[in-house]
Amino acid sequence: MKATHSPTIASAFEDIKSRAIAHWQEVFDSGQPVILVGTATCGRAAGALDVLETIQTELEKLGVDCPVFEVGCLGHCYAEPLVVISKPGYPPICYGYVNTVIAERLVREFIAGDNPCLEFVLGALEENDLIPSFADFPRAVYEKKVVLRNCGHIDPTDIEHYIANDGYSGLATALQTSPEEIITEIKDSGLRGRGGAGFSTGEKWEKCRDTRGRPKYVICNADEGDPGAFMDRAILESDPHSVIEGIIIAAYAIGARYGYIYVRAEYPLAVERVRIALRQARKLNLLGRHILESDFSFDIRLFEGSGAFVCGEETALIASLEGQAGMPRYRPPYPPSSGLYGKPTVVNNVKTLASVPPIMVNGAGWFNDIGSGESRGTAVFALAGKIVNTGLVEVPMGTTLRQVIFDVGSGIPDGKRFKAVQIGGPSGGCLPESALDLPVDFDSLTGAGAMMGSGGMVVLDEDDCMVEIARYFLEFTQRESCGKCTFCRLGTKQMLTLLNDITQGKGTQADLDTLKTLAEDIKAGSLCGLGKTAPNPVLTTLRYFEDEYHAHITEGCCPALMCQQLIAYYILPDKCERSCDACVGTCTVEAISSNKRRIKVIDQEKCVKCNTCLTACPPQYNAVIKLSPPSEVPAAEK
Amino acid sequence: MTPKAEAVTQDSKDEEAINRQETRLALKRFGRKRWNLIPILQKVQARLGYLPREAMVEIAAYLGIPEIDVYGVVTFYNQFRLNPPGKHSIRVCLGTACHMKGGYITLDAWKRRLDINSGETTADREFDLDTVACVGCCTMAPVTVVDNQPEGKVEPTKVDGILLAFELVREAEKKEAKQ
Ligand SMILES: Cc1cc2nc3c(=O)[nH]c(=O)nc-3n(C[C@H](O)[C@H](O)[C@H](O)COP(=O)(O)O)c2cc1C
Ligand code: FES
């Protein structure tokens, strides 16, 4: 992109940048070791704060002067807490599953001593001859970090870390370019919205720019309500400035004066880090009046959502910002024509906005070279469920589901069999083995009945019941329906009742047809995406796993042994070890007793099916099993 | 009125007055604009732990909007509570990963032990029980967030363990108070 050279903007930014680089080099190129501890929510839940404290006390005890930084999420959430140590003479090394004991050893033996404690290494961050690096992992073949480029590498509470790593360079370039050229650049890059619908970002901005009306607004949608997704949270916690920079560039391109970041209520750490980031950006005049001494003024407010899934929908989100209950309204007009307070407004997802700065720095062509077909750039996924490498991954659009699950995610743990992948959350669907060679992009999954959605991917194995997962998502959408449209409000309720019946063995064959009819009606009769897509989990499971529905209905049997009403726990008499009473002791409701032969027996009346005895029974006996239907339990014991 | 009932009424009157007072204090920082409604509710809930009737009445008067509008917004969003919280908050994660790994069994165990339903507070106001959707540590499913600290792999036996720990602390405190 051509930048019309503006000496004031360029020199204002040059000042900031050279100071940031000096600050960065002072720490990282000083010849002293540096420690990074991942303290995003995933790390904290695994005990990262204890690890951090241990490291600090240990350093103090030994009197070693070594900077320690809290960083965000590297994506390897399965191995949290993660610690990265950069020490001259060694590549930066990432340690996984660190606890306080390991942390203490790392400080004593590696920081103070010279033993890199190879037994705890997860991988090196750079290629080298000494230690296997992440680049040698099978997943490295597929991974391509654009949005997650800084996550886990920089301190999210220090703006200079971001600036020293090319941060705000995109903004400086943008401010020396005309808004029209920026919009052309974004259009040429092929960037499409990452919030689910995949609308062209450049076109959205252009529409908003061309609409008369002032002031204009930019809103960053960080409501992330999909119950199996945490990408946006991780980005805000790990690299808030990349999102803020994206918002400022968007604002400049459309001519906005104010912006909002709408963050989900359950993300307290993200809120805190964004707040700090905004303050720092204002201090350096990257926000506020005459940004970088240009004519452009803009500021951002943070707004905390209050826990309503439907508020992720853009018109509901706007209503919520205005102080109303978050109910979607009919579109058109779309927000770029009439949004917040009826003014032209751009609503973009966190990942969409975080993709903008690298496009400004590297050019539209660079971004457009990544990806496939009509989907350019990368896709970020939160991998969860029955998968070895749970965590965050970023791959080029067009990577197949199989590559994501088996190569990047290392497949299914405990030797179990893959059954399905739930993609796109409550709006998406469950895809079977046969669909695994589909590429993940905006368009390919639609034909199979699912959608990429915002990026939640939950892997299911043979122990997961497909009827139950459909019921689970429908229960979620039914609860979260705002109640405006009759079909969505009452239709989802009816579907849920039918699914509840089926999972309790009270369903009939006719119910399946009713489910299909209701699904079509709800899709047709709902205003917003919530209702339009709510039936997808049911439709896809009916399409690919209809035999499981039949087993529930005709045999009263849950093949995955999950639906509680359709299973019973049973202790195999010939496997029960008489002199062991592990199950008796752990039973939470005292339902297990010893019979005359000292064999343990479950009182089926008392049993609440809490699974405790099954986990308590020592593996050498494995005497507790689940039976479905419950009538399988020998009559003598009922 | 029995003396006891009178004492209770007096108590709740005191509580109501305190709630009004606290609400007014919280309101001071906000402009009288409709778009401040949600931030106001969040602030007041942060102070009182929930949104009692009198607080909603105060807020409606302050913003000059009908009380039903405030009530409508409060009941629309999951985050707002209409009953007082317990001393300890128990949040069972029912996000996709946790649900599939038995979060519903964990929820059952909490309900059984505390003898309340999700969304309720125990009679002694020690615990309140609720569910959340994915707190972002799916790796450790099933997760229960106990007093804002996510605990991983919470199965029925661990529910008992967590409750026992609270019980021990309470007994120790009682002993100390006696001495
Ligand atoms: C029920 C529902 C929930 C949604 N939730 C989100 C969300 O959590 N985050 C998001 O960015 N977009 C969400 N969207 C999509 C938004 O309406 C909107 O399309 C998006 O924020 C536009 O940004 P983009 O162009 O960058 O994708 C949701 C849509 C619906 C119908
Ligand atoms: S589903 Fe429970 S933490 Fe994500």
Coordinates of N, CA and C in Angstrom, one line a residue, chain A residues 443-509:
Chain A
D443 N -17.5 -21.8 3.8 CA -18.6 -22.3 2.9 C -18.8 -23.9 2.9
S444 N -17.6 -24.6 3.1 CA -17.7 -26.0 2.9 C -18.5 -26.8 3.8
L445 N -18.6 -26.3 5.1 CA -19.3 -27.1 6.1 C -20.8 -27.0 6.0
T446 N -21.3 -25.9 5.3 CA -22.7 -25.7 5.3 C -23.4 -26.8 4.6
G447 N -22.8 -27.4 3.5 CA -23.5 -28.5 2.8 C -23.7 -29.7 3.8
A448 N -22.7 -29.8 4.7 CA -22.8 -31.0 5.6 C -23.8 -30.7 6.8
G449 N -24.3 -29.5 6.8 CA -25.3 -29.2 7.9 C -24.7 -28.4 9.1
A450 N -23.4 -28.2 9.0 CA -22.8 -27.5 10.2 C -22.3 -26.1 9.6
M451 N -21.6 -25.4 10.5 CA -20.9 -24.2 10.0 C -19.7 -24.0 10.9
M452 N -18.8 -23.1 10.3 CA -17.6 -22.9 11.1 C -17.9 -22.1 12.3
G453 N -18.9 -21.3 12.2 CA -19.2 -20.5 13.4 C -18.1 -19.6 13.8
S454 N -18.0 -19.4 15.1 CA -16.9 -18.5 15.6 C -15.7 -19.3 15.9
G455 N -15.7 -20.6 16.0 CA -14.5 -21.4 16.2 C -14.4 -22.4 17.3
G456 N -15.5 -22.7 17.9 CA -15.5 -23.7 19.0 C -15.5 -25.1 18.3
M457 N -14.6 -26.0 18.8 CA -14.6 -27.3 18.2 C -14.5 -28.3 19.3
V458 N -15.6 -29.1 19.5 CA -15.6 -30.1 20.6 C -15.6 -31.5 20.0
V459 N -14.6 -32.3 20.4 CA -14.5 -33.6 19.8 C -15.1 -34.6 20.7
L460 N -15.9 -35.5 20.1 CA -16.7 -36.5 20.9 C -16.2 -37.9 20.5
D461 N -16.2 -38.8 21.5 CA -15.7 -40.1 21.3 C -16.9 -41.1 21.5
E462 N -16.5 -42.4 21.5 CA -17.6 -43.5 21.6 C -18.4 -43.4 22.9
D463 N -17.9 -42.7 23.9 CA -18.7 -42.6 25.2 C -19.7 -41.5 25.2
D464 N -19.7 -40.7 24.1 CA -20.6 -39.6 24.1 C -21.9 -39.9 23.3
C465 N -23.0 -39.6 23.9 CA -24.3 -39.9 23.2 C -24.7 -38.8 22.3
M466 N -25.1 -39.1 21.1 CA -25.4 -38.0 20.1 C -26.8 -37.4 20.4
V467 N -27.7 -38.2 20.9 CA -29.0 -37.6 21.2 C -28.8 -36.6 22.4
E468 N -28.0 -37.0 23.3 CA -27.8 -36.2 24.5 C -27.1 -34.8 24.1
I469 N -26.1 -34.9 23.2 CA -25.5 -33.6 22.8 C -26.5 -32.7 22.1
A470 N -27.3 -33.3 21.3 CA -28.3 -32.5 20.6 C -29.3 -31.9 21.6
R471 N -29.6 -32.7 22.6 CA -30.5 -32.2 23.7 C -29.9 -31.1 24.4
Y472 N -28.6 -31.3 24.7 CA -27.8 -30.3 25.5 C -27.8 -28.9 24.8
F473 N -27.5 -28.9 23.5 CA -27.5 -27.6 22.7 C -28.9 -27.0 22.6
L474 N -29.9 -27.9 22.4 CA -31.2 -27.3 22.3 C -31.7 -26.7 23.7
E475 N -31.3 -27.4 24.8 CA -31.6 -26.8 26.1 C -31.0 -25.4 26.2
F476 N -29.7 -25.3 25.7 CA -29.0 -24.0 25.8 C -29.8 -23.0 25.0
T477 N -30.0 -23.3 23.7 CA -30.7 -22.2 22.9 C -32.1 -21.9 23.4
Q478 N -32.8 -23.0 23.9 CA -34.1 -22.7 24.4 C -34.1 -21.8 25.5
R479 N -33.1 -22.0 26.4 CA -33.0 -21.1 27.6 C -32.6 -19.7 27.2
E480 N -31.7 -19.6 26.2 CA -31.2 -18.3 25.8 C -32.0 -17.6 24.7
S481 N -33.0 -18.2 24.2 CA -33.9 -17.5 23.3 C -34.5 -16.3 24.0
C482 N -34.5 -15.1 23.3 CA -34.9 -13.9 23.9 C -36.4 -13.9 24.0
G483 N -37.1 -14.7 23.3 CA -38.6 -14.8 23.4 C -39.3 -13.9 22.5
K484 N -38.6 -13.3 21.6 CA -39.3 -12.3 20.7 C -40.2 -13.1 19.6
C485 N -39.5 -14.1 19.0 CA -40.2 -14.8 17.9 C -40.9 -16.1 18.4
T486 N -42.1 -16.2 18.1 CA -42.9 -17.4 18.6 C -42.3 -18.7 18.2
F487 N -41.8 -18.9 17.0 CA -41.3 -20.1 16.6 C -40.0 -20.5 17.4
C488 N -39.2 -19.5 17.6 CA -38.0 -19.8 18.4 C -38.3 -20.0 19.9
R489 N -39.2 -19.2 20.4 CA -39.5 -19.3 21.8 C -40.3 -20.7 22.1
L490 N -41.3 -20.9 21.4 CA -42.1 -22.1 21.7 C -41.6 -23.4 20.9
G491 N -41.1 -23.1 19.7 CA -40.7 -24.3 18.9 C -39.5 -25.0 19.6
T492 N -38.5 -24.2 20.1 CA -37.4 -24.9 20.7 C -37.8 -25.6 22.0
K493 N -38.8 -25.1 22.6 CA -39.4 -25.7 23.8 C -40.0 -27.0 23.5
Q494 N -40.7 -27.1 22.4 CA -41.4 -28.3 22.0 C -40.3 -29.4 21.6
M495 N -39.3 -28.9 20.9 CA -38.2 -29.8 20.4 C -37.5 -30.4 21.7
L496 N -37.3 -29.5 22.6 CA -36.6 -29.9 23.8 C -37.4 -31.0 24.6
T497 N -38.7 -30.8 24.7 CA -39.6 -31.7 25.4 C -39.4 -33.1 24.7
L498 N -39.5 -33.1 23.3 CA -39.4 -34.4 22.6 C -38.0 -35.0 22.9
L499 N -37.0 -34.2 22.8 CA -35.6 -34.8 23.1 C -35.5 -35.3 24.5
N500 N -36.0 -34.6 25.4 CA -36.0 -35.1 26.8 C -36.7 -36.4 26.9
D501 N -37.8 -36.5 26.2 CA -38.6 -37.8 26.2 C -37.7 -38.9 25.6
I502 N -37.0 -38.6 24.5 CA -36.2 -39.6 23.9 C -35.1 -40.1 24.8
T503 N -34.4 -39.1 25.4 CA -33.3 -39.5 26.2 C -33.8 -40.2 27.5
Q504 N -35.1 -40.2 27.8 CA -35.6 -40.9 28.9 C -36.3 -42.2 28.5
G505 N -36.2 -42.5 27.3 CA -36.8 -43.7 26.8 C -38.3 -43.6 26.6
K506 N -38.8 -42.4 26.5 CA -40.2 -42.3 26.4 C -40.6 -41.8 25.0
G507 N -39.6 -41.8 24.0 CA -39.9 -41.3 22.7 C -40.6 -42.3 21.8
T508 N -41.1 -41.8 20.7 CA -41.8 -42.6 19.7 C -41.2 -42.3 18.3
Q509 N -41.4 -43.2 17.4 CA -40.9 -43.0 16.0 C -41.4 -41.7 15.4

